[in-house]
Coordinates of C-alpha atoms in Angstrom, one line a residue:
Chain A
X19 CA 0.0 0.0 0.0
X20 CA 3.0 2.3 0.4
X21 CA 3.2 2.4 -3.3
X22 CA 0.4 5.0 -3.3
X23 CA 2.6 7.5 -1.8
X24 CA 5.2 7.2 -4.5
X25 CA 2.6 8.0 -7.2
X26 CA 2.8 11.6 -8.4
X27 CA -0.3 13.5 -7.3
X28 CA -1.3 14.6 -10.8
X29 CA -1.4 11.0 -12.0
X30 CA -3.5 10.0 -9.0
X31 CA -6.0 12.9 -9.5
X32 CA -6.0 12.4 -13.2
X33 CA -7.2 8.8 -12.8
X34 CA -9.6 9.8 -10.1
X35 CA -11.1 12.3 -12.5
X36 CA -11.4 9.7 -15.2
X37 CA -13.0 7.4 -12.6
X38 CA -15.5 10.2 -11.7
X39 CA -16.4 10.6 -15.4
X40 CA -17.0 6.9 -15.8
X41 CA -18.9 7.0 -12.6
X42 CA -21.1 9.8 -14.0
X43 CA -22.0 7.5 -16.9
X44 CA -22.6 4.5 -14.6
X45 CA -24.8 6.7 -12.5
X46 CA -26.9 8.0 -15.4
X47 CA -27.3 4.6 -16.9
X48 CA -28.1 2.7 -13.8
X49 CA -30.5 5.4 -12.8
X50 CA -32.4 4.9 -16.1
X51 CA -32.2 1.1 -15.7
X52 CA -33.7 1.3 -12.2
X53 CA -36.5 3.7 -13.1
X54 CA -37.4 1.5 -16.1
X55 CA -37.3 -1.7 -14.1
X56 CA -39.4 -0.2 -11.3
X57 CA -42.2 0.7 -13.8
X58 CA -42.0 -1.9 -16.6
X59 CA -40.5 -4.9 -14.8
X60 CA -38.1 -5.1 -17.7
X61 CA -34.3 -5.1 -17.5
X62 CA -33.6 -2.9 -20.4
X63 CA -30.6 -4.6 -22.2
X64 CA -30.9 -2.1 -25.0
X65 CA -29.7 0.5 -22.6
X66 CA -26.1 0.3 -24.0
X67 CA -27.3 0.5 -27.5
X68 CA -29.4 3.5 -26.7
X69 CA -26.4 5.2 -25.1
X70 CA -24.6 4.6 -28.4
X71 CA -27.6 5.9 -30.3
X72 CA -27.3 9.2 -28.3
X73 CA -23.7 9.6 -29.2
X74 CA -24.4 8.7 -32.9
X75 CA -27.4 11.1 -33.1
X76 CA -25.1 13.9 -31.9
X77 CA -22.4 13.0 -34.3
X78 CA -24.8 12.6 -37.3
X79 CA -26.5 15.9 -36.4
X80 CA -23.1 17.6 -36.4
X81 CA -21.6 16.1 -39.5
X82 CA -24.7 16.2 -41.7
X83 CA -26.6 19.3 -40.4
X84 CA -23.8 21.1 -38.6
X85 CA -26.0 21.2 -35.5
X86 CA -23.7 22.1 -32.6
X87 CA -23.1 20.0 -29.4
X88 CA -25.2 22.2 -27.2
X89 CA -28.3 21.7 -29.4
X90 CA -27.6 18.0 -29.6
X91 CA -27.6 17.8 -25.9
X92 CA -31.3 18.4 -26.1
X93 CA -32.2 17.1 -29.5
X94 CA -30.4 13.7 -29.4
X95 CA -32.0 12.5 -26.2
X96 CA -35.4 13.6 -27.6
X97 CA -34.9 11.7 -30.8
X98 CA -33.6 8.6 -29.1
X99 CA -36.3 8.9 -26.4
X100 CA -39.0 9.0 -29.1
X101 CA -37.4 5.9 -30.6
X102 CA -37.7 4.3 -27.2
X103 CA -41.3 5.2 -27.0
X104 CA -41.9 3.5 -30.3
X105 CA -40.2 0.3 -29.0
X106 CA -42.3 0.4 -25.9
X107 CA -45.5 0.9 -27.8
X108 CA -44.8 -1.7 -30.5
X109 CA -43.0 -4.5 -28.6
X110 CA -42.5 -4.2 -24.8
X111 CA -46.1 -3.4 -24.1
X112 CA -47.1 -6.8 -25.3
X113 CA -44.9 -8.8 -22.9
X114 CA -45.4 -7.2 -19.5
X115 CA -47.6 -10.1 -18.4
X116 CA -44.7 -12.6 -19.0
X117 CA -41.8 -13.5 -16.9
X118 CA -39.0 -10.9 -16.5
X119 CA -36.8 -13.2 -18.6
X120 CA -38.6 -12.4 -21.8
X121 CA -38.2 -8.7 -21.5
X122 CA -34.5 -9.3 -20.9
X123 CA -34.3 -11.5 -24.0
X124 CA -36.3 -9.2 -26.2
X125 CA -34.2 -6.1 -25.3
X126 CA -31.0 -8.2 -25.7
X127 CA -32.2 -9.1 -29.3
X128 CA -33.0 -5.5 -30.0
X129 CA -29.5 -4.4 -28.9
X130 CA -28.0 -7.0 -31.3
X131 CA -30.1 -5.6 -34.1
X132 CA -29.3 -2.0 -33.4
X133 CA -25.6 -2.4 -32.8
X134 CA -25.3 -4.8 -35.7
X135 CA -26.9 -2.4 -38.1
X136 CA -24.7 0.5 -37.0
X137 CA -21.6 -1.7 -37.1
X138 CA -22.6 -2.8 -40.6
X139 CA -23.2 0.7 -41.8
X140 CA -20.3 2.6 -40.0
X141 CA -17.8 -0.2 -39.1
X142 CA -16.5 -0.7 -35.6
X143 CA -13.7 1.8 -35.6
X144 CA -14.8 5.0 -33.9
X145 CA -15.3 8.5 -35.3
X146 CA -14.0 11.5 -33.3
X147 CA -16.3 14.2 -32.0
X148 CA -14.7 17.6 -31.4
X149 CA -14.7 18.8 -27.8
X150 CA -17.2 21.7 -27.4
X151 CA -15.1 23.3 -24.7
X152 CA -11.5 23.8 -25.3
X153 CA -8.8 24.4 -22.7
X154 CA -8.7 23.7 -19.0
X155 CA -7.7 24.8 -15.6
X156 CA -4.5 24.2 -13.7
X157 CA -5.6 23.4 -10.2
X158 CA -2.1 23.2 -8.8
X159 CA -2.2 19.5 -8.0
X160 CA -3.6 18.5 -11.5
X161 CA -4.7 19.8 -14.8
X162 CA -8.5 19.8 -15.3
X163 CA -9.7 19.8 -19.0
X164 CA -12.7 22.1 -18.9
X165 CA -15.0 19.7 -20.8
X166 CA -14.4 16.8 -18.5
X167 CA -15.2 19.0 -15.5
X168 CA -18.4 20.0 -17.3
X169 CA -19.3 16.4 -17.9
X170 CA -19.1 15.5 -14.2
X171 CA -21.1 18.6 -13.2
X172 CA -23.7 18.1 -15.9
X173 CA -24.2 14.4 -14.9
X174 CA -24.5 15.4 -11.3
X175 CA -27.1 18.0 -12.1
X176 CA -29.1 15.6 -14.4
X177 CA -29.0 12.8 -11.7
X178 CA -30.2 15.2 -9.0
X179 CA -32.9 16.6 -11.2
X180 CA -34.1 13.1 -11.9
X181 CA -34.1 12.3 -8.2
X182 CA -36.0 15.5 -7.5
X183 CA -38.5 14.8 -10.3
X184 CA -39.3 11.4 -9.0
X185 CA -39.2 11.9 -5.3
X186 CA -40.5 15.5 -5.0
X187 CA -43.0 16.3 -7.8
X188 CA -46.6 15.3 -8.4
X189 CA -45.8 13.4 -11.6
X190 CA -43.0 11.6 -9.7
X191 CA -45.5 10.7 -7.0
X192 CA -47.9 9.2 -9.6
X193 CA -45.0 7.3 -10.9
X194 CA -43.9 5.9 -7.6
X195 CA -47.5 5.0 -6.8
X196 CA -48.0 3.2 -10.1
X197 CA -44.8 1.2 -9.4
X198 CA -46.3 0.1 -6.2
X199 CA -49.8 -0.6 -7.3
X200 CA -50.7 0.1 -11.0
X201 CA -54.3 -1.2 -10.7
X202 CA -55.2 1.2 -7.9
X203 CA -53.5 4.1 -9.5
X204 CA -55.4 3.4 -12.8
X205 CA -58.6 3.2 -10.8
X206 CA -57.9 6.8 -9.5
X207 CA -58.1 7.9 -13.1
X208 CA -54.5 8.2 -14.0
X209 CA -53.5 6.9 -17.4
X210 CA -51.0 4.2 -16.3
X211 CA -50.0 2.9 -19.7
X212 CA -49.1 6.4 -20.8
X213 CA -47.1 6.8 -17.6
X214 CA -45.2 3.6 -18.4
X215 CA -44.5 4.8 -22.0
X216 CA -43.3 8.1 -20.6
X217 CA -41.0 6.3 -18.1
X218 CA -39.4 4.2 -20.7
X219 CA -38.9 7.3 -22.9
X220 CA -37.3 9.1 -20.0
X221 CA -35.0 6.2 -19.1
X222 CA -33.9 5.9 -22.7
X223 CA -33.5 9.6 -23.0
X224 CA -31.1 9.6 -20.0
X225 CA -29.0 6.9 -21.6
X226 CA -28.9 8.9 -24.8
X227 CA -27.9 12.0 -22.9
X228 CA -25.0 10.1 -21.3
X229 CA -24.1 9.0 -24.8
X230 CA -24.0 12.6 -26.1
X231 CA -21.9 13.6 -23.1
X232 CA -19.5 10.7 -23.8
X233 CA -19.1 11.5 -27.5
X234 CA -16.3 14.1 -27.2
X235 CA -14.4 12.0 -24.6
X236 CA -14.6 8.6 -26.3
X237 CA -14.9 7.8 -29.9
X238 CA -18.4 7.5 -31.4
X239 CA -18.6 3.8 -32.3
X240 CA -21.3 1.2 -32.8
X241 CA -20.0 -0.9 -29.9
X242 CA -19.3 1.8 -27.4
X243 CA -22.2 0.7 -25.2
X244 CA -21.7 -3.1 -25.4
X245 CA -19.3 -3.5 -22.6
X246 CA -20.6 -0.5 -20.7
X247 CA -24.1 -2.0 -20.2
X248 CA -22.5 -5.2 -18.7
X249 CA -20.6 -3.1 -16.2
X250 CA -23.8 -1.2 -15.4
X251 CA -25.6 -4.4 -14.7
X252 CA -22.9 -5.1 -12.0
X253 CA -23.4 -1.6 -10.7
X254 CA -27.1 -2.2 -10.5
X255 CA -26.6 -5.5 -8.6
X256 CA -24.2 -3.8 -6.2
X257 CA -26.6 -0.9 -5.5
X258 CA -29.8 -2.7 -5.7
X259 CA -32.6 -1.1 -7.7
X260 CA -34.7 0.0 -4.8
X261 CA -33.5 3.6 -4.5
X262 CA -32.8 6.4 -6.9
X263 CA -30.2 8.1 -4.7
X264 CA -28.7 4.7 -4.2
X265 CA -28.1 4.3 -7.9
X266 CA -26.5 7.7 -8.1
X267 CA -24.2 7.2 -5.2
X268 CA -23.2 3.6 -6.3
X269 CA -22.5 4.8 -9.8
X270 CA -20.2 7.6 -8.8
X271 CA -18.6 5.5 -6.1
X272 CA -17.7 2.6 -8.3
X273 CA -16.3 4.9 -10.9
X274 CA -14.0 6.3 -8.3
X275 CA -13.0 2.9 -7.1
X276 CA -12.2 1.9 -10.6
X277 CA -10.1 5.0 -11.2
X278 CA -8.3 4.4 -7.9
X279 CA -7.5 0.8 -8.9
X280 CA -6.0 2.1 -12.2
X281 CA -3.4 3.9 -10.1
X282 CA -2.7 1.2 -7.5
X283 CA -2.9 -2.0 -9.6
X284 CA -3.8 -1.3 -13.2
X285 CA -4.4 -4.9 -14.4
X286 CA -7.3 -5.2 -12.0
X287 CA -9.1 -2.0 -13.1
X288 CA -11.3 -3.9 -15.5
X289 CA -12.4 -6.4 -13.0
X290 CA -12.6 -4.5 -9.8
X291 CA -16.3 -3.7 -10.1
X292 CA -17.1 -7.4 -10.5
X293 CA -15.0 -8.2 -7.5
X294 CA -17.0 -5.6 -5.5
X295 CA -20.1 -7.2 -6.8
X296 CA -19.0 -10.6 -5.5
X297 CA -18.2 -9.2 -2.1
X298 CA -21.5 -7.4 -1.9
X299 CA -23.3 -10.6 -2.8
X300 CA -21.6 -12.3 0.0
X301 CA -22.2 -9.7 2.6
X302 CA -25.5 -8.1 1.6
X303 CA -27.1 -10.1 -1.2
X304 CA -29.9 -7.6 -1.7
X305 CA -27.5 -4.9 -2.7
X306 CA -26.2 -1.8 -0.8
X307 CA -29.5 0.1 -1.1
X308 CA -31.9 -2.7 -2.0
X309 CA -34.7 -4.1 0.2
X310 CA -35.1 -7.8 0.4
X311 CA -38.3 -8.8 -1.2
Chain B
X5 CA -46.1 -43.5 -27.8
X6 CA -43.1 -45.3 -26.3
X7 CA -42.5 -47.4 -29.4
X8 CA -42.9 -44.2 -31.5
X9 CA -40.2 -42.6 -29.3
X10 CA -37.9 -45.5 -29.6
X11 CA -38.3 -45.4 -33.4
X12 CA -37.5 -41.7 -33.6
X13 CA -34.4 -42.2 -31.4
X14 CA -33.2 -45.1 -33.5
X15 CA -33.7 -43.1 -36.7
X16 CA -31.8 -40.2 -35.2
X17 CA -28.9 -42.4 -34.2
X18 CA -28.7 -44.0 -37.7
X19 CA -28.8 -40.4 -39.1
X20 CA -26.0 -39.4 -36.8
X21 CA -23.9 -42.4 -37.9
X22 CA -24.2 -41.8 -41.6
X23 CA -24.2 -38.0 -41.4
X24 CA -20.4 -37.5 -42.0
X25 CA -20.8 -39.4 -45.3
X26 CA -23.0 -36.6 -46.7
X27 CA -22.1 -33.5 -44.6
X28 CA -18.9 -31.8 -43.8
X29 CA -17.6 -33.5 -40.6
X30 CA -16.1 -30.3 -39.1
X31 CA -19.4 -28.6 -39.4
X32 CA -21.2 -31.6 -37.8
X33 CA -18.7 -31.7 -35.0
X34 CA -18.9 -28.0 -34.3
X35 CA -22.7 -28.2 -34.3
X36 CA -22.5 -31.2 -31.8
X37 CA -20.3 -29.2 -29.5
X38 CA -22.8 -26.3 -29.5
X39 CA -25.7 -28.8 -29.2
X40 CA -24.2 -30.2 -26.0
X41 CA -23.5 -26.7 -24.8
X42 CA -27.1 -25.7 -25.5
X43 CA -28.5 -28.8 -23.7
X44 CA -26.3 -28.0 -20.7
X45 CA -27.7 -24.5 -20.6
X46 CA -31.3 -25.8 -21.1
X47 CA -30.9 -28.1 -18.1
X48 CA -30.5 -25.0 -16.0
X49 CA -33.1 -22.8 -17.5
X50 CA -35.6 -25.3 -18.7
X51 CA -35.6 -27.5 -15.7
X52 CA -34.3 -25.5 -12.8
X53 CA -35.7 -22.1 -13.9
X54 CA -32.2 -20.5 -13.6
X55 CA -31.4 -18.1 -16.4
X56 CA -27.6 -18.0 -16.8
X57 CA -26.5 -15.3 -19.2
X58 CA -22.8 -16.1 -18.6
X59 CA -22.5 -19.6 -19.8
X60 CA -19.8 -18.7 -22.2
X61 CA -17.4 -18.5 -19.3
X62 CA -17.7 -22.3 -18.8
X63 CA -17.6 -23.1 -22.5
X64 CA -14.7 -20.9 -23.2
X65 CA -12.7 -21.8 -20.1
X66 CA -13.3 -25.5 -20.9
X67 CA -11.5 -24.8 -24.2
X68 CA -8.7 -22.9 -22.5
X69 CA -8.1 -25.6 -19.9
X70 CA -8.1 -28.3 -22.6
X71 CA -5.7 -26.3 -24.7
X72 CA -3.4 -25.5 -21.9
X73 CA -3.1 -29.1 -20.7
X74 CA -2.7 -30.6 -24.2
X75 CA -0.6 -27.9 -25.9
X76 CA 1.4 -26.2 -23.1
X77 CA 1.8 -29.2 -20.7
X78 CA 1.9 -31.8 -23.5
X79 CA -0.5 -34.2 -21.9
X80 CA -3.0 -36.6 -23.4
X81 CA -6.4 -35.3 -24.8
X82 CA -8.3 -37.4 -22.2
X83 CA -6.6 -35.5 -19.4
X84 CA -7.3 -32.3 -21.3
X85 CA -11.1 -33.1 -21.4
X86 CA -11.0 -34.0 -17.7
X87 CA -9.3 -30.7 -17.0
X88 CA -11.9 -28.8 -19.0
X89 CA -14.7 -30.4 -17.2
X90 CA -13.1 -30.1 -13.8
X91 CA -12.0 -26.5 -14.3
X92 CA -15.5 -25.5 -15.5
X93 CA -17.1 -27.3 -12.5
X94 CA -14.9 -25.4 -10.1
X95 CA -15.7 -22.1 -11.8
X96 CA -19.3 -23.1 -11.7
X97 CA -19.1 -23.8 -8.0
X98 CA -17.7 -20.4 -7.1
X99 CA -19.8 -18.3 -9.4
X100 CA -22.9 -20.4 -8.8
X101 CA -22.6 -20.2 -5.0
X102 CA -22.6 -16.4 -5.3
X103 CA -25.2 -16.1 -8.1
X104 CA -27.9 -18.2 -6.4
X105 CA -28.0 -15.7 -3.5
X106 CA -30.2 -13.6 -5.8
X107 CA -33.2 -14.7 -7.8
X108 CA -34.9 -14.1 -11.1
X109 CA -33.6 -11.5 -13.4
X110 CA -30.8 -10.6 -10.9
X111 CA -29.4 -14.1 -11.3
X112 CA -29.1 -13.4 -15.1
X113 CA -27.3 -10.1 -14.5
X114 CA -24.9 -11.6 -12.0
X115 CA -23.9 -14.5 -14.2
X116 CA -23.5 -12.1 -17.0
X117 CA -21.3 -9.9 -14.9
X118 CA -19.1 -12.8 -13.7
X119 CA -18.7 -13.9 -17.3
X120 CA -17.5 -10.5 -18.3
X121 CA -15.0 -10.6 -15.4
X122 CA -13.7 -14.0 -16.6
X123 CA -13.5 -12.4 -20.1
X124 CA -11.3 -9.5 -18.9
X125 CA -9.1 -12.0 -16.9
X126 CA -8.7 -14.1 -20.1
X127 CA -7.6 -11.0 -22.1
X128 CA -4.8 -10.4 -19.6
X129 CA -3.8 -13.7 -18.2
X130 CA -0.6 -15.3 -19.6
X131 CA -1.9 -18.8 -20.0
X132 CA -4.7 -17.9 -22.5
X133 CA -2.5 -16.3 -25.1
X134 CA -4.4 -13.0 -24.9
X135 CA -5.8 -11.8 -28.2
X136 CA -4.2 -14.6 -30.2
X137 CA -5.7 -17.4 -28.0
X138 CA -4.2 -20.8 -28.0
X139 CA -3.6 -22.0 -31.5
X140 CA -2.4 -25.3 -33.0
X141 CA -3.5 -27.5 -30.2
X142 CA -2.2 -30.9 -31.3
X143 CA -4.6 -33.8 -32.0
X144 CA -2.8 -36.5 -30.2
X145 CA -4.0 -40.1 -30.4
X146 CA -6.6 -41.2 -27.9
X147 CA -6.5 -44.2 -25.6
X148 CA -2.8 -44.1 -25.0
X149 CA -2.0 -44.0 -28.7
X150 CA -4.4 -46.7 -29.9
X151 CA -6.9 -44.4 -31.5
X152 CA -5.4 -41.8 -33.8
X153 CA -7.8 -38.9 -34.5
X154 CA -6.0 -37.1 -37.4
X155 CA -8.9 -37.9 -39.7
X156 CA -11.9 -35.7 -39.3
X157 CA -14.2 -38.7 -39.8
X158 CA -12.7 -40.7 -37.0
X159 CA -12.8 -37.7 -34.7
X160 CA -16.5 -37.2 -35.6
X161 CA -17.4 -40.5 -34.0
X162 CA -15.4 -39.7 -30.9
X163 CA -17.2 -36.4 -30.7
X164 CA -20.5 -38.2 -31.2
X165 CA -19.8 -40.6 -28.4
X166 CA -18.9 -37.7 -26.1
X167 CA -22.0 -35.8 -27.1
X168 CA -24.2 -38.9 -26.5
X169 CA -22.6 -39.3 -23.1
X170 CA -23.4 -35.7 -22.1
X171 CA -26.9 -35.9 -23.6
X172 CA -27.6 -39.2 -21.9
X173 CA -26.4 -37.8 -18.6
X174 CA -28.7 -34.8 -19.0
X175 CA -31.6 -37.1 -19.9
X176 CA -31.0 -39.2 -16.8
X177 CA -30.7 -36.2 -14.6
X178 CA -34.0 -34.8 -15.8
X179 CA -35.8 -38.0 -15.3
X180 CA -34.3 -38.8 -11.9
X181 CA -35.8 -37.8 -8.5
X182 CA -33.3 -35.0 -8.4
X183 CA -34.7 -33.7 -11.7
X184 CA -38.2 -33.8 -10.2
X185 CA -37.1 -31.8 -7.2
X186 CA -35.5 -29.3 -9.6
X187 CA -38.8 -28.9 -11.5
X188 CA -40.6 -28.5 -8.2
X189 CA -38.2 -25.7 -7.2
X190 CA -38.6 -24.1 -10.6
X191 CA -42.4 -24.1 -10.4
X192 CA -42.7 -23.0 -6.7
X193 CA -39.6 -22.5 -4.7
X194 CA -41.3 -21.7 -1.4
X195 CA -43.4 -24.8 -1.6
X196 CA -40.4 -27.0 -2.3
X197 CA -38.6 -25.4 0.7
X198 CA -41.6 -25.9 2.9
X199 CA -41.6 -29.6 1.9
X200 CA -38.1 -29.8 3.3
X201 CA -36.0 -29.5 0.2
X202 CA -32.9 -27.3 0.5
X203 CA -33.5 -25.4 -2.7
X204 CA -30.1 -23.7 -2.7
X205 CA -28.3 -27.0 -2.6
X206 CA -30.3 -28.3 -5.5
X207 CA -29.8 -25.2 -7.5
X208 CA -26.1 -25.1 -6.9
X209 CA -25.7 -28.8 -7.9
X210 CA -27.7 -28.2 -11.1
X211 CA -25.5 -25.1 -11.8
X212 CA -22.3 -27.0 -11.3
X213 CA -23.6 -29.9 -13.4
X214 CA -24.6 -27.5 -16.2
X215 CA -21.2 -25.7 -16.0
X216 CA -19.3 -29.0 -16.2
X217 CA -21.1 -30.1 -19.3
X218 CA -20.6 -26.7 -20.9
X219 CA -16.9 -27.1 -20.0
X220 CA -17.0 -30.5 -21.7
X221 CA -18.6 -29.0 -24.8
X222 CA -15.9 -26.2 -24.8
X223 CA -13.1 -28.7 -24.5
X224 CA -14.6 -30.8 -27.3
X225 CA -14.6 -27.7 -29.5
X226 CA -11.0 -27.0 -28.8
X227 CA -10.2 -30.6 -29.6
X228 CA -12.0 -30.4 -32.9
X229 CA -10.9 -26.9 -34.1
X230 CA -7.5 -27.1 -32.4
X231 CA -7.7 -23.6 -31.0
X232 CA -9.3 -21.8 -28.0
X233 CA -10.0 -18.1 -28.4
X234 CA -11.5 -15.1 -26.5
X235 CA -14.6 -15.3 -28.6
X236 CA -15.7 -18.4 -26.8
X237 CA -15.7 -16.7 -23.4
X238 CA -17.4 -13.5 -24.7
X239 CA -20.9 -12.3 -24.0
X240 CA -21.8 -12.9 -27.6
X241 CA -21.5 -16.7 -27.1
X242 CA -23.5 -16.5 -23.9
X243 CA -26.2 -14.9 -25.9
X244 CA -25.9 -17.4 -28.7
X245 CA -26.4 -20.4 -26.5
X246 CA -29.6 -18.8 -25.1
X247 CA -30.7 -18.3 -28.7
X248 CA -30.1 -21.9 -29.5
X249 CA -32.1 -23.2 -26.6
X250 CA -34.8 -20.7 -27.3
X251 CA -35.1 -21.5 -31.0
X252 CA -35.3 -25.2 -30.4
X253 CA -37.6 -24.9 -27.4
X254 CA -36.9 -24.3 -23.7
X255 CA -37.6 -27.2 -21.5
X256 CA -37.7 -29.7 -24.3
X257 CA -35.0 -32.3 -24.2
X258 CA -34.1 -32.3 -27.9
X259 CA -35.0 -28.7 -28.8
X260 CA -31.6 -27.2 -28.0
X261 CA -30.0 -29.7 -30.3
X262 CA -32.2 -28.6 -33.2
X263 CA -31.6 -25.0 -32.2
X264 CA -27.8 -25.5 -32.1
X265 CA -27.7 -27.0 -35.6
X266 CA -29.9 -24.2 -37.0
X267 CA -27.8 -21.4 -35.5
X268 CA -24.4 -23.0 -36.4
X269 CA -25.6 -23.6 -39.9
X270 CA -26.9 -20.0 -40.2
X271 CA -23.5 -18.7 -39.0
X272 CA -21.7 -20.8 -41.5
X273 CA -23.8 -19.9 -44.5
X274 CA -24.2 -16.2 -43.6
X275 CA -20.6 -15.7 -42.6
X276 CA -20.0 -13.7 -45.7
X277 CA -22.5 -11.0 -44.6
X278 CA -20.2 -10.1 -41.7
X279 CA -21.9 -8.1 -38.9
X280 CA -25.2 -8.8 -40.4
X281 CA -25.3 -12.2 -38.8
X282 CA -25.7 -10.3 -35.5
X283 CA -28.7 -8.4 -36.9
X284 CA -30.4 -11.6 -38.0
X285 CA -29.7 -13.3 -34.6
X286 CA -31.2 -10.3 -32.8
X287 CA -34.2 -10.3 -35.1
X288 CA -34.7 -14.0 -34.4
X289 CA -34.7 -13.2 -30.6
X290 CA -37.3 -10.5 -31.1
X291 CA -39.6 -12.7 -33.3
X292 CA -39.3 -15.7 -30.9
X293 CA -40.1 -13.7 -27.8
X294 CA -43.0 -11.9 -29.5
X295 CA -44.6 -14.8 -31.2
X296 CA -43.0 -18.3 -30.7
X297 CA -42.0 -18.5 -27.1
X298 CA -42.1 -22.3 -27.0
X299 CA -39.5 -22.6 -29.8
X300 CA -39.7 -24.9 -32.8
X301 CA -40.1 -28.2 -30.9
X302 CA -42.5 -26.8 -28.4
X303 CA -44.8 -25.3 -31.1
X304 CA -44.5 -28.4 -33.2
X305 CA -45.6 -30.7 -30.3
X306 CA -48.5 -28.4 -29.5
X307 CA -49.6 -28.5 -33.1
X308 CA -49.2 -32.3 -33.1
X309 CA -51.3 -32.6 -29.9
X310 CA -54.0 -30.4 -31.4
X311 CA -54.1 -32.4 -34.6
X312 CA -54.5 -35.6 -32.7
X313 CA -57.2 -34.2 -30.4
X314 CA -59.1 -32.6 -33.2

């Protein structure tokens, strides 16, 4: 453990920042996954593909219509969210009465189709997306690229806004009530099917937004969400899907742990989240923030 | 009914015996390996109700263990097969013990996550050969040198025997008292527990059994194709085996075999389309979940029953 102290501070903080950025994506994705699961009882495997679609939408808007990043930040999640609404109306709606397994398989199949089509059309090597904010700040102990700082802040704001929307507003109250007891809420005159569609669109939009934010940092490629969604599953198992705040905290926390591992013992950085998952399963099988059902 | 079944079984065995005379033996062997893999997966999902989305870790690691023992250590293929089965069983014991602590869809996510972890380990670990994998695994003669397997046709019969062994084992397990308890747990876990069955033990044993057979299938594939690669431990293969079982019919004994042959054939004939194979696979997933949840064999037997009744 003494090794940590021989690591130059800029390297340590640099990795922690990267970890924080990854954590921001984990948080946004696991948040959407949790909200969707709560309402639809479907684990949305397409989440990684929808994250990729967000990045691609931004890239296509920029290269074809010269629409800048800031407009894409709103437009891309809307487009992908609408696409999600279409999926929900056409496919998911018909399988709610079945075992969870089928939703998982259906969305897995959809992700294969979407990612396969994009890979077929644009190949698997990535396309660069120019960073919308140039430059950075020298903080003394490290150099902070301005855009990366913005990503962390933006993700934090989006996560907290989602939390606020679900836990503190009237629509959020309907949503939570419908998660608990859809029949009763329907009887009170609230259009539950529409609420479900809206929820799916919202979750998908969040994934797409994460994708837009990721575009300038990573390459825009057909497979950028493939591995990510698997890690996010582990994040969801660790946090448990019971609480919105839990998803946010777990996402950022695991990103930091991953970044820290990159400094201390790089070969384990890919696997550390899965190791954490194994430990959590041993100690608290329901997840850190989950209730045992 | 019984005599009809015996007849079908006899026909299938004759078909399996003459198949290499008409079809390309390497294709048949690959399909048989995947068929065993799919049957092992189906034992878990179809009969114990446990959806593992990480079965590639056992299949792929089976191949690596086989390759390491036969190529790097220079031992006999039989020992390689044992190592593949044993290694996969051990891996199944560790991951299974953790995964059965959660139920339903979480179980699927946990197995998927562990498989991804195994994948990352395989990318970095020295004994797997990283991106290159283990190539040129020698086909040494079996039975202490008595049975050379250089010819694809000879090897086909060896693979067929191994497949029949695995398939027979699964058949026996399903029709044993143990299999009945598994089905009881699948249908109503609380009830089975209240009757005094330790559900977790049964689930874990089924998981280890399924993992071992998947390991056997993976070792067989390495024996046939003489290489073990990262692809076989990847999430893609975990998805493929689900698709095979689903296409053929979950919870039917022979369905996964049919599914495996269809998917392997499809991959062979559509290989020229590149990434488009994935699109087609995904589309099949969607169509089956939306319209044919019982799979080919399940739908067929329903139709057959209706026809007889009407």
